[in-house]
Amino acid sequence: MPQLETVDKILDAAELLFAEKGFSETSLRMITSKANVNLAAVNYHFGSKNALIQAVFSRFLGPLSKIMEDTSKEHGWGKDNIPSLEDILKLYMHSLLKIPSSHENGVAVFMRLMGLAYTQSQGHLRLYLEQEYAKTFRLFLELVRLSTPELSTKERFWRTQFTLGSIAFTMSSIQPLAEILENSKDAKANPEEIVDLIVPYMLAGITAPAMDVN
Amino acid sequence: MPQLETVDKILDAAELLFAEKGFSETSLRMITSKANVNLAAVNYHFGSKNALIQAVFSRFLGPLSKIMEDTSKEHGWGKDNIPSLEDILKLYMHSLLKIPSSHENGVAVFMRLMGLAYTQSQGHLRLYLEQEYAKTFRLFLELVRLSTPELSTKERFWRTQFTLGSIAFTMSSIQPLAEILENSKDAKANPEEIVDLIVPYMLAGITAPAMDVN
DNA sequence: AACTGTTTCAAACATACGTTTGACCACGCA
DNA sequence: TGCGTGGTCAAACGTATGTTTGAAACAGTT
């Protein structure tokens, strides 16, 4: 078994603990003891706890960002080659499954972290994510816009919100909600299955007819 | 201006701060100084910080729970009188708007709190919500089940998840995402509008055809 | 072997937290 | 007026946190 570097051991432990407990609820001592490294190693290698949180996200988002942009380029998507909404959702959702990870459940952990990033109002994290990954996100939004010309701006805006919510929340609360519903049989699903289940849901939701006011 | 009791002043301040910052990130000192009461008042009146968190939820969920159950009863909904999914969603979503609150944006604050409750893994809170409000939640799920006989159990389970996610996440992250998208014009919407926008989205999503595997 | 830069380590630091304490106040009733 | 009870208050308590320190260990180079 190859000896992991301290930096990677910290990132591995931190990523799991953050996903399980949240950022504020996870102390550096929990992380360093799980990683079997000295407490001071975090501040030595990363500088601060906040910087560690950002590093955890970078390790996921760097590759994901590249995969998503490459996908768009490969298909030549753009103003002159407008993809269907179904293709966009399928390909973007499936690129989530391609994120490399040092352990199984990497996708679930990552999605849970993304959910936490938006829900817990860690100001520094939000700022960091905006600055680093706004480009990728805007590309996705632009493709959605091009592929749904029939929607009003307001409808499209909010339906995109709802869609992001479905993804972030679902992935971020798989365990807890499964407990509530005591429905373990049906609740058990791997990321691949969930992606296949969520795409038609989102597709139908975004392209739904507007409600008759009543 | 009527002098609010200490208990209510604490609840008002806590509810806003929790919604803004999260539970762990909000200290009792922030709450008591915003409420203009003594620090010890929280432990005196509520017993602990965790108990205060639960009290904040009780103030919302008590009335909401009653409204939702009354609504079902008024319509005589049940096995022998199965409502349409559209009616269920409309009525349940609109009962959110009826929650009494001491300030405007009460609905948004409440929804953000609910989102936090699921995302932040506050064990005590989850336990409390399950015990107190499982009954209301199960009634909703049962109605959804009755009104969507065409869905497989697994599809229904996950689509319900996605739907809950849309609600919780959307309401809980209105500000932050609006900033990201720099789309303030379209992002501005009051709770009534959002409810009208989200019902058709959810309806279409839940009743969507299954995806052709590809 | 001696030197140099990097990494690890135990210990300490300062601070913020939730909670508890005991004195103090205000008010209603005898 | 005196007394008792429920509420308020400043202060302190113990603990956990993120961070810093300075010495020790290590690795590579000359």
Short mmCIF file of C-alpha atoms (C1' of nucleotides) in Angstrom, two decimals:
data_model
loop_
_atom_site.label_atom_id
_atom_site.label_comp_id
_atom_site.label_asym_id
_atom_site.label_seq_id
_atom_site.Cartn_x
_atom_site.Cartn_y
_atom_site.Cartn_z
CA MET A 1 0.00 0.00 0.00
CA PRO A 2 1.60 3.22 -1.12
CA GLN A 3 2.25 5.75 1.61
CA LEU A 4 0.01 8.73 1.00
CA GLU A 5 1.47 12.15 1.36
CA THR A 6 0.32 14.18 4.31
CA VAL A 7 -1.54 16.62 2.09
CA ASP A 8 -3.59 13.88 0.49
CA LYS A 9 -4.28 12.15 3.77
CA ILE A 10 -5.64 15.41 5.14
CA LEU A 11 -7.77 16.05 2.08
CA ASP A 12 -9.21 12.54 2.16
CA ALA A 13 -10.14 12.75 5.82
CA ALA A 14 -11.45 16.29 5.57
CA GLU A 15 -13.63 15.56 2.59
CA LEU A 16 -15.37 12.69 4.34
CA LEU A 17 -15.82 14.49 7.64
CA PHE A 18 -17.07 17.68 6.01
CA ALA A 19 -19.58 15.69 4.00
CA GLU A 20 -20.76 13.86 7.08
CA LYS A 21 -20.90 16.68 9.61
CA GLY A 22 -20.63 20.00 7.84
CA PHE A 23 -17.81 22.51 7.93
CA SER A 24 -18.30 24.25 11.24
CA GLU A 25 -19.10 21.00 12.96
CA THR A 26 -15.85 19.40 11.87
CA SER A 27 -12.79 20.43 13.85
CA LEU A 28 -9.21 20.29 12.68
CA ARG A 29 -8.53 17.83 15.47
CA MET A 30 -11.10 15.42 14.09
CA ILE A 31 -9.54 15.71 10.67
CA THR A 32 -5.93 15.31 11.71
CA SER A 33 -6.61 12.40 14.02
CA LYS A 34 -8.61 10.60 11.32
CA ALA A 35 -5.81 11.29 8.87
CA ASN A 36 -3.13 10.23 11.37
CA VAL A 37 -1.18 13.43 10.98
CA ASN A 38 -0.18 16.14 13.39
CA LEU A 39 -2.64 18.90 14.17
CA ALA A 40 -0.30 21.61 12.96
CA ALA A 41 -0.01 19.95 9.55
CA VAL A 42 -3.20 21.58 8.32
CA ASN A 43 -2.01 25.08 8.99
CA TYR A 44 1.43 24.26 7.70
CA HIS A 45 0.27 22.85 4.37
CA PHE A 46 -2.92 24.79 3.76
CA GLY A 47 -2.58 27.91 5.87
CA SER A 48 -5.98 27.85 7.53
CA LYS A 49 -9.11 25.81 7.91
CA ASN A 50 -10.93 27.92 5.33
CA ALA A 51 -8.14 27.31 2.85
CA LEU A 52 -8.46 23.58 3.51
CA ILE A 53 -12.16 23.72 2.77
CA GLN A 54 -11.43 25.43 -0.53
CA ALA A 55 -8.73 22.88 -1.34
CA VAL A 56 -11.21 20.06 -0.81
CA PHE A 57 -13.50 21.67 -3.38
CA SER A 58 -10.67 22.36 -5.80
CA ARG A 59 -9.72 18.71 -5.93
CA PHE A 60 -13.25 17.89 -7.10
CA LEU A 61 -14.10 20.92 -9.15
CA GLY A 62 -10.90 21.22 -11.11
CA PRO A 63 -11.39 17.95 -12.99
CA LEU A 64 -15.17 18.36 -13.17
CA SER A 65 -14.85 21.79 -14.68
CA LYS A 66 -12.50 20.43 -17.32
CA ILE A 67 -14.71 17.46 -18.11
CA MET A 68 -17.72 19.69 -18.59
CA GLU A 69 -15.97 22.19 -20.80
CA ASP A 70 -14.36 19.45 -22.87
CA THR A 71 -17.74 17.84 -23.35
CA SER A 72 -19.20 21.03 -24.73
CA LYS A 73 -16.25 21.51 -27.04
CA GLU A 74 -16.27 17.94 -28.31
CA HIS A 75 -19.86 18.33 -29.42
CA GLY A 76 -19.19 21.77 -30.80
CA TRP A 77 -22.06 23.16 -28.79
CA GLY A 78 -22.77 26.85 -29.11
CA LYS A 79 -24.92 29.44 -30.84
CA ASP A 80 -24.57 27.70 -34.18
CA ASN A 81 -25.04 24.19 -32.87
CA ILE A 82 -27.73 24.24 -30.25
CA PRO A 83 -28.12 20.97 -28.38
CA SER A 84 -31.40 19.66 -27.05
CA LEU A 85 -32.09 20.24 -23.38
CA GLU A 86 -32.15 16.50 -22.87
CA ASP A 87 -28.65 16.15 -24.27
CA ILE A 88 -27.38 18.96 -22.09
CA LEU A 89 -28.82 17.50 -18.92
CA LYS A 90 -27.71 13.98 -19.75
CA LEU A 91 -24.17 14.94 -20.55
CA TYR A 92 -23.70 17.32 -17.67
CA MET A 93 -25.19 14.93 -15.17
CA HIS A 94 -23.11 12.08 -16.47
CA SER A 95 -19.94 14.08 -16.20
CA LEU A 96 -20.61 14.11 -12.47
CA LEU A 97 -20.05 10.37 -12.53
CA LYS A 98 -16.66 10.79 -14.13
CA ILE A 99 -15.11 12.75 -11.31
CA PRO A 100 -12.06 10.87 -10.09
CA SER A 101 -12.08 10.04 -6.41
CA SER A 102 -9.88 8.13 -4.03
CA HIS A 103 -12.78 6.10 -2.67
CA GLU A 104 -16.14 4.78 -3.72
CA ASN A 105 -19.11 7.06 -3.08
CA GLY A 106 -16.96 9.85 -4.37
CA VAL A 107 -19.86 11.30 -6.32
CA ALA A 108 -22.22 11.22 -3.38
CA VAL A 109 -19.63 12.87 -1.17
CA PHE A 110 -18.98 15.52 -3.75
CA MET A 111 -22.65 16.31 -4.26
CA ARG A 112 -23.24 16.48 -0.56
CA LEU A 113 -20.38 18.94 -0.27
CA MET A 114 -21.83 21.07 -3.04
CA GLY A 115 -25.16 21.09 -1.27
CA LEU A 116 -23.50 22.15 1.94
CA ALA A 117 -21.57 24.84 0.12
CA TYR A 118 -24.78 26.54 -0.87
CA THR A 119 -26.78 25.90 2.23
CA GLN A 120 -24.23 26.70 4.87
CA SER A 121 -23.45 30.30 4.29
CA GLN A 122 -19.69 30.10 4.37
CA GLY A 123 -18.98 33.48 2.86
CA HIS A 124 -15.42 32.70 1.89
CA LEU A 125 -16.47 29.49 0.14
CA ARG A 126 -19.18 31.12 -1.89
CA LEU A 127 -16.80 33.82 -3.00
CA TYR A 128 -14.17 31.28 -3.92
CA LEU A 129 -16.57 29.10 -5.91
CA GLU A 130 -17.93 32.08 -7.78
CA GLN A 131 -14.53 33.35 -8.78
CA GLU A 132 -13.12 29.99 -9.79
CA TYR A 133 -15.99 28.23 -11.45
CA ALA A 134 -18.39 30.89 -12.64
CA LYS A 135 -17.18 30.33 -16.18
CA THR A 136 -18.25 26.68 -16.28
CA PHE A 137 -21.55 27.46 -14.66
CA ARG A 138 -22.32 30.28 -17.07
CA LEU A 139 -21.64 28.00 -20.02
CA PHE A 140 -24.24 25.57 -18.71
CA LEU A 141 -26.77 28.34 -18.19
CA GLU A 142 -26.15 29.70 -21.68
CA LEU A 143 -26.73 26.30 -23.23
CA VAL A 144 -29.95 25.92 -21.28
CA ARG A 145 -31.02 29.33 -22.51
CA LEU A 146 -30.35 28.50 -26.11
CA SER A 147 -32.18 25.21 -25.91
CA THR A 148 -35.33 26.61 -24.29
CA PRO A 149 -36.32 29.63 -26.39
CA GLU A 150 -39.98 29.09 -25.56
CA LEU A 151 -39.52 29.99 -21.88
CA SER A 152 -39.74 33.48 -20.52
CA THR A 153 -36.61 34.70 -18.80
CA LYS A 154 -38.30 34.53 -15.46
CA GLU A 155 -39.61 31.03 -15.93
CA ARG A 156 -36.24 29.82 -17.14
CA PHE A 157 -34.47 31.46 -14.25
CA TRP A 158 -36.64 29.91 -11.60
CA ARG A 159 -36.89 26.51 -13.20
CA THR A 160 -33.12 26.41 -13.35
CA GLN A 161 -33.13 27.23 -9.66
CA PHE A 162 -35.54 24.40 -8.94
CA THR A 163 -33.38 22.05 -10.96
CA LEU A 164 -30.21 22.96 -9.15
CA GLY A 165 -32.13 22.52 -5.93
CA SER A 166 -33.21 19.04 -6.85
CA ILE A 167 -29.67 18.00 -7.55
CA ALA A 168 -27.97 19.63 -4.61
CA PHE A 169 -30.57 18.69 -2.05
CA THR A 170 -31.13 15.15 -3.20
CA MET A 171 -27.52 14.23 -3.27
CA SER A 172 -26.81 16.10 -0.08
CA SER A 173 -29.44 14.34 1.97
CA ILE A 174 -29.53 10.80 0.74
CA GLN A 175 -28.87 9.17 4.08
CA PRO A 176 -30.98 11.35 6.37
CA LEU A 177 -34.11 11.30 4.25
CA ALA A 178 -33.78 7.60 3.70
CA GLU A 179 -33.95 7.18 7.45
CA ILE A 180 -37.03 9.33 7.79
CA LEU A 181 -38.97 7.41 5.21
CA GLU A 182 -37.87 4.06 6.60
CA ASN A 183 -37.98 2.95 3.03
CA SER A 184 -34.55 1.54 2.71
CA LYS A 185 -35.47 -0.85 -0.06
CA ASP A 186 -36.45 1.84 -2.53
CA ALA A 187 -34.11 4.45 -1.18
CA LYS A 188 -31.02 2.45 -1.97
CA ALA A 189 -29.69 3.61 -5.28
CA ASN A 190 -26.24 4.29 -6.58
CA PRO A 191 -25.26 7.56 -8.24
CA GLU A 192 -25.71 6.12 -11.72
CA GLU A 193 -29.30 5.19 -10.97
CA ILE A 194 -30.06 8.53 -9.38
CA VAL A 195 -28.72 10.36 -12.40
CA ASP A 196 -30.87 8.25 -14.70
CA LEU A 197 -33.87 8.98 -12.49
CA ILE A 198 -33.33 12.69 -12.15
CA VAL A 199 -32.75 13.59 -15.79
CA PRO A 200 -36.34 12.95 -16.95
CA TYR A 201 -37.62 14.72 -13.85
CA MET A 202 -35.61 17.83 -14.59
CA LEU A 203 -36.35 17.68 -18.30
CA ALA A 204 -40.07 17.54 -17.73
CA GLY A 205 -39.94 20.22 -15.05
CA ILE A 206 -38.01 22.73 -17.10
CA THR A 207 -40.16 22.25 -20.18
CA ALA A 208 -43.46 22.11 -18.34
CA PRO A 209 -46.34 24.29 -19.56
CA ALA A 210 -46.99 27.32 -17.40
CA MET A 211 -49.71 26.93 -14.82
CA ASP A 212 -53.21 28.14 -15.51
CA VAL A 213 -53.73 30.85 -12.94
CA ASN A 214 -56.27 29.54 -10.48
CA MET B 1 -45.49 49.77 20.36
CA PRO B 2 -46.23 46.83 22.57
CA GLN B 3 -43.31 45.56 24.62
CA LEU B 4 -42.50 42.06 23.48
CA GLU B 5 -41.84 39.43 26.05
CA THR B 6 -38.30 38.19 26.37
CA VAL B 7 -39.20 34.79 24.99
CA ASP B 8 -40.61 36.25 21.81
CA LYS B 9 -37.77 38.68 21.37
CA ILE B 10 -35.33 35.79 21.57
CA LEU B 11 -37.32 33.69 19.11
CA ASP B 12 -37.57 36.56 16.64
CA ALA B 13 -33.86 37.29 16.74
CA ALA B 14 -32.85 33.63 16.68
CA GLU B 15 -35.04 32.80 13.74
CA LEU B 16 -33.53 35.53 11.59
CA LEU B 17 -29.95 34.82 12.59
CA PHE B 18 -30.30 31.08 12.15
CA ALA B 19 -31.77 31.60 8.70
CA GLU B 20 -28.99 33.97 7.76
CA LYS B 21 -25.97 32.17 9.19
CA GLY B 22 -26.90 28.63 10.13
CA PHE B 23 -27.17 27.09 13.57
CA SER B 24 -23.57 26.43 14.50
CA GLU B 25 -22.48 29.75 13.08
CA THR B 26 -24.93 31.68 15.24
CA SER B 27 -23.88 32.14 18.86
CA LEU B 28 -26.15 32.80 21.78
CA ARG B 29 -24.36 36.08 22.25
CA MET B 30 -25.35 37.22 18.76
CA ILE B 31 -28.93 36.27 19.45
CA THR B 32 -29.21 37.90 22.85
CA SER B 33 -27.53 41.09 21.77
CA LYS B 34 -29.77 41.38 18.72
CA ALA B 35 -32.79 40.70 20.92
CA ASN B 36 -31.58 43.13 23.58
CA VAL B 37 -31.84 40.60 26.35
CA ASN B 38 -29.34 39.15 28.75
CA LEU B 39 -27.20 36.23 27.65
CA ALA B 40 -28.48 34.00 30.41
CA ALA B 41 -32.07 34.49 29.31
CA VAL B 42 -31.79 31.80 26.65
CA ASN B 43 -30.76 29.11 29.08
CA TYR B 44 -33.26 30.35 31.62
CA HIS B 45 -36.27 30.29 29.29
CA PHE B 46 -35.36 27.49 26.90
CA GLY B 47 -32.82 25.40 28.78
CA SER B 48 -30.22 25.11 26.05
CA LYS B 49 -29.28 26.29 22.60
CA ASN B 50 -30.57 23.08 21.06
CA ALA B 51 -33.90 23.55 22.78
CA LEU B 52 -34.04 27.08 21.39
CA ILE B 53 -33.49 25.78 17.88
CA GLN B 54 -36.36 23.36 18.34
CA ALA B 55 -38.56 26.11 19.73
CA VAL B 56 -37.92 28.21 16.63
CA PHE B 57 -39.16 25.34 14.49
CA SER B 58 -42.14 24.66 16.71
CA ARG B 59 -43.40 28.18 16.28
CA PHE B 60 -43.51 27.65 12.51
CA LEU B 61 -44.40 24.01 12.28
CA GLY B 62 -47.19 23.90 14.82
CA PRO B 63 -49.50 26.16 12.82
CA LEU B 64 -48.34 24.78 9.46
CA SER B 65 -49.01 21.24 10.54
CA LYS B 66 -52.50 22.20 11.59
CA ILE B 67 -53.22 24.09 8.39
CA MET B 68 -52.12 21.17 6.27
CA GLU B 69 -54.13 18.60 8.17
CA ASP B 70 -57.20 20.81 8.22
CA THR B 71 -56.90 21.28 4.47
CA SER B 72 -56.90 17.55 3.87
CA LYS B 73 -59.86 17.08 6.17
CA GLU B 74 -61.89 19.90 4.64
CA HIS B 75 -61.61 18.28 1.26
CA GLY B 76 -62.26 14.86 2.69
CA TRP B 77 -59.15 13.55 1.02
CA GLY B 78 -58.28 9.90 1.52
CA LYS B 79 -58.52 6.43 0.01
CA ASP B 80 -62.10 7.00 -1.07
CA ASN B 81 -61.61 10.51 -2.35
CA ILE B 82 -58.33 10.68 -4.16
CA PRO B 83 -57.29 14.20 -5.15
CA SER B 84 -55.31 15.01 -8.26
CA LEU B 85 -51.60 15.54 -7.82
CA GLU B 86 -52.05 19.10 -9.01
CA ASP B 87 -54.56 19.80 -6.25
CA ILE B 88 -52.30 18.27 -3.63
CA LEU B 89 -49.30 20.32 -4.68
CA LYS B 90 -51.29 23.51 -5.04
CA LEU B 91 -52.94 23.27 -1.67
CA TYR B 92 -49.88 22.15 0.25
CA MET B 93 -47.71 24.81 -1.32
CA HIS B 94 -50.27 27.47 -0.66
CA SER B 95 -50.55 26.52 2.96
CA LEU B 96 -46.93 27.54 3.25
CA LEU B 97 -48.07 31.06 2.49
CA LYS B 98 -50.51 30.99 5.36
CA ILE B 99 -47.94 30.51 8.09
CA PRO B 100 -48.25 33.38 10.53
CA SER B 101 -45.07 35.32 11.10
CA SER B 102 -44.03 38.40 13.02
CA HIS B 103 -42.32 39.96 10.02
CA GLU B 104 -42.48 39.97 6.27
CA ASN B 105 -40.43 37.33 4.47
CA GLY B 106 -41.66 34.89 7.07
CA VAL B 107 -42.15 32.21 4.45
CA ALA B 108 -38.71 32.65 2.99
CA VAL B 109 -37.16 32.52 6.44
CA PHE B 110 -39.12 29.43 7.31
CA MET B 111 -38.19 27.63 4.11
CA ARG B 112 -34.56 28.51 4.55
CA LEU B 113 -34.69 27.07 8.04
CA MET B 114 -36.24 23.87 6.76
CA GLY B 115 -33.51 23.60 4.16
CA LEU B 116 -30.89 24.07 6.84
CA ALA B 117 -32.56 21.52 9.05
CA TYR B 118 -32.01 18.83 6.47
CA THR B 119 -28.65 19.93 5.20
CA GLN B 120 -26.87 20.69 8.43
CA SER B 121 -26.73 17.42 10.21
CA GLN B 122 -28.03 18.57 13.55
CA GLY B 123 -28.87 15.18 14.95
CA HIS B 124 -31.11 16.49 17.70
CA LEU B 125 -33.12 18.57 15.25
CA ARG B 126 -33.70 15.75 12.85
CA LEU B 127 -34.88 13.54 15.66
CA TYR B 128 -37.18 16.22 16.96
CA LEU B 129 -38.72 16.97 13.56
CA GLU B 130 -39.30 13.30 12.88
CA GLN B 131 -41.04 12.71 16.17
CA GLU B 132 -43.20 15.79 16.04
CA TYR B 133 -44.15 16.14 12.42
CA ALA B 134 -43.80 12.71 10.85
CA LYS B 135 -47.57 12.38 10.89
CA THR B 136 -48.16 15.41 8.68
CA PHE B 137 -45.39 14.43 6.32
CA ARG B 138 -46.65 10.88 5.95
CA LEU B 139 -50.11 12.13 5.10
CA PHE B 140 -48.64 14.15 2.25
CA LEU B 141 -46.66 11.18 0.99
CA GLU B 142 -49.71 8.93 1.16
CA LEU B 143 -51.76 11.37 -0.88
CA VAL B 144 -49.00 11.58 -3.47
CA ARG B 145 -48.92 7.80 -3.59
CA LEU B 146 -52.65 7.52 -4.14
CA SER B 147 -52.65 10.14 -6.86
CA THR B 148 -49.77 8.65 -8.86
CA PRO B 149 -50.60 4.95 -9.26
CA GLU B 150 -48.76 4.82 -12.57
CA LEU B 151 -45.36 5.35 -10.96
CA SER B 152 -43.17 2.58 -9.65
CA THR B 153 -42.36 2.81 -5.97
CA LYS B 154 -38.78 3.67 -6.73
CA GLU B 155 -39.65 6.37 -9.23
CA ARG B 156 -42.18 7.89 -6.86
CA PHE B 157 -39.73 7.82 -3.98
CA TRP B 158 -36.98 9.59 -5.84
CA ARG B 159 -39.20 12.08 -7.60
CA THR B 160 -40.59 13.03 -4.25
CA GLN B 161 -37.04 13.55 -3.08
CA PHE B 162 -36.29 15.77 -6.04
CA THR B 163 -39.43 17.75 -5.35
CA LEU B 164 -38.58 18.31 -1.71
CA GLY B 165 -35.16 19.38 -2.86
CA SER B 166 -36.55 21.95 -5.23
CA ILE B 167 -38.58 23.51 -2.49
CA ALA B 168 -36.08 23.44 0.31
CA PHE B 169 -33.10 24.47 -1.74
CA THR B 170 -34.79 27.16 -3.78
CA MET B 171 -36.26 28.92 -0.83
CA SER B 172 -33.15 28.46 1.21
CA SER B 173 -30.78 30.02 -1.27
CA ILE B 174 -32.65 32.81 -2.91
CA GLN B 175 -30.13 35.52 -2.10
CA PRO B 176 -26.87 33.70 -2.77
CA LEU B 177 -27.83 32.27 -6.13
CA ALA B 178 -29.37 35.51 -7.21
CA GLU B 179 -26.00 37.12 -6.64
CA ILE B 180 -24.20 34.51 -8.68
CA LEU B 181 -26.47 34.94 -11.62
CA GLU B 182 -26.36 38.71 -11.43
CA ASN B 183 -29.85 38.53 -12.72
CA SER B 184 -31.57 40.53 -10.06
CA LYS B 185 -34.38 41.64 -12.32
CA ASP B 186 -35.72 38.17 -12.90
CA ALA B 187 -34.61 36.80 -9.58
CA LYS B 188 -36.82 39.14 -7.65
CA ALA B 189 -39.99 37.31 -6.82
CA ASN B 190 -42.14 37.10 -3.75
CA PRO B 191 -43.17 33.81 -2.18
CA GLU B 192 -46.55 33.85 -3.90
CA GLU B 193 -44.94 34.08 -7.30
CA ILE B 194 -42.41 31.38 -6.52
CA VAL B 195 -45.15 29.03 -5.40
CA ASP B 196 -47.05 29.65 -8.62
CA LEU B 197 -43.89 29.00 -10.58
CA ILE B 198 -42.84 25.87 -8.75
CA VAL B 199 -46.13 23.97 -8.81
CA PRO B 200 -46.13 23.28 -12.57
CA TYR B 201 -42.46 22.40 -12.39
CA MET B 202 -43.04 19.82 -9.69
CA LEU B 203 -46.18 18.52 -11.32
CA ALA B 204 -44.46 17.93 -14.63
CA GLY B 205 -41.42 16.42 -12.96
CA ILE B 206 -43.30 13.92 -10.85
CA THR B 207 -45.51 12.79 -13.70
CA ALA B 208 -42.77 12.73 -16.31
CA PRO B 209 -42.37 9.64 -18.49
CA ALA B 210 -39.44 7.46 -17.55
CA MET B 211 -36.29 8.01 -19.54
CA ASP B 212 -35.45 5.81 -22.47
CA VAL B 213 -32.23 4.16 -21.42
CA ASN B 214 -29.51 5.53 -23.60
"C1'" DA C 1 30.26 14.35 7.92
"C1'" DA C 2 28.43 18.76 7.87
"C1'" DC C 3 25.10 21.83 6.10
"C1'" DT C 4 20.42 23.32 4.35
"C1'" DG C 5 15.76 23.48 3.53
"C1'" DT C 6 11.51 21.04 4.46
"C1'" DT C 7 8.39 18.60 7.27
"C1'" DT C 8 6.73 16.81 11.73
"C1'" DC C 9 5.67 17.13 16.49
"C1'" DA C 10 4.15 18.28 21.37
"C1'" DA C 11 2.98 22.08 23.65
"C1'" DA C 12 1.13 26.33 24.36
"C1'" DC C 13 -1.73 30.47 23.09
"C1'" DA C 14 -5.61 33.36 22.67
"C1'" DT C 15 -10.25 33.41 21.89
"C1'" DA C 16 -15.06 32.14 21.57
"C1'" DC C 17 -18.40 29.25 22.97
"C1'" DG C 18 -22.56 27.23 25.92
"C1'" DT C 19 -23.69 27.06 30.46
"C1'" DT C 20 -23.94 28.11 35.49
"C1'" DT C 21 -23.90 30.95 39.45
"C1'" DG C 22 -25.44 34.07 42.94
"C1'" DA C 23 -26.72 38.61 43.70
"C1'" DC C 24 -30.27 41.77 42.52
"C1'" DC C 25 -34.75 43.62 41.04
"C1'" DA C 26 -39.84 43.98 40.52
"C1'" DC C 27 -44.13 42.90 41.49
"C1'" DG C 28 -48.29 40.67 43.85
"C1'" DC C 29 -50.21 39.17 48.01
"C1'" DA C 30 -50.65 38.81 52.90
"C1'" DT D 1 -44.55 46.75 55.32
"C1'" DG D 2 -42.62 42.36 54.71
"C1'" DC D 3 -42.03 38.35 52.07
"C1'" DG D 4 -41.70 35.22 48.25
"C1'" DT D 5 -41.49 34.18 43.55
"C1'" DG D 6 -40.19 34.72 38.74
"C1'" DG D 7 -37.23 37.26 36.00
"C1'" DT D 8 -32.90 39.80 35.00
"C1'" DC D 9 -28.12 40.73 35.19
"C1'" DA D 10 -22.84 40.80 35.29
"C1'" DA D 11 -19.55 37.74 36.03
"C1'" DA D 12 -17.35 33.60 35.97
"C1'" DC D 13 -16.61 28.58 34.64
"C1'" DG D 14 -14.98 24.86 31.92
"C1'" DT D 15 -14.18 23.42 27.49
"C1'" DA D 16 -13.22 23.32 22.57
"C1'" DT D 17 -11.63 25.71 18.86
"C1'" DG D 18 -8.09 27.63 15.15
"C1'" DT D 19 -3.59 29.05 15.17
"C1'" DT D 20 1.34 29.71 16.46
"C1'" DT D 21 5.72 28.39 18.32
"C1'" DG D 22 10.23 26.41 18.62
"C1'" DA D 23 12.52 22.36 18.85
"C1'" DA D 24 13.26 17.89 16.73
"C1'" DA D 25 13.49 14.74 12.74
"C1'" DC D 26 14.21 14.05 8.07
"C1'" DA D 27 16.06 14.17 3.24
"C1'" DG D 28 19.09 15.62 -0.13
"C1'" DT D 29 23.62 17.88 -1.45
"C1'" DT D 30 28.18 18.96 -1.22
#
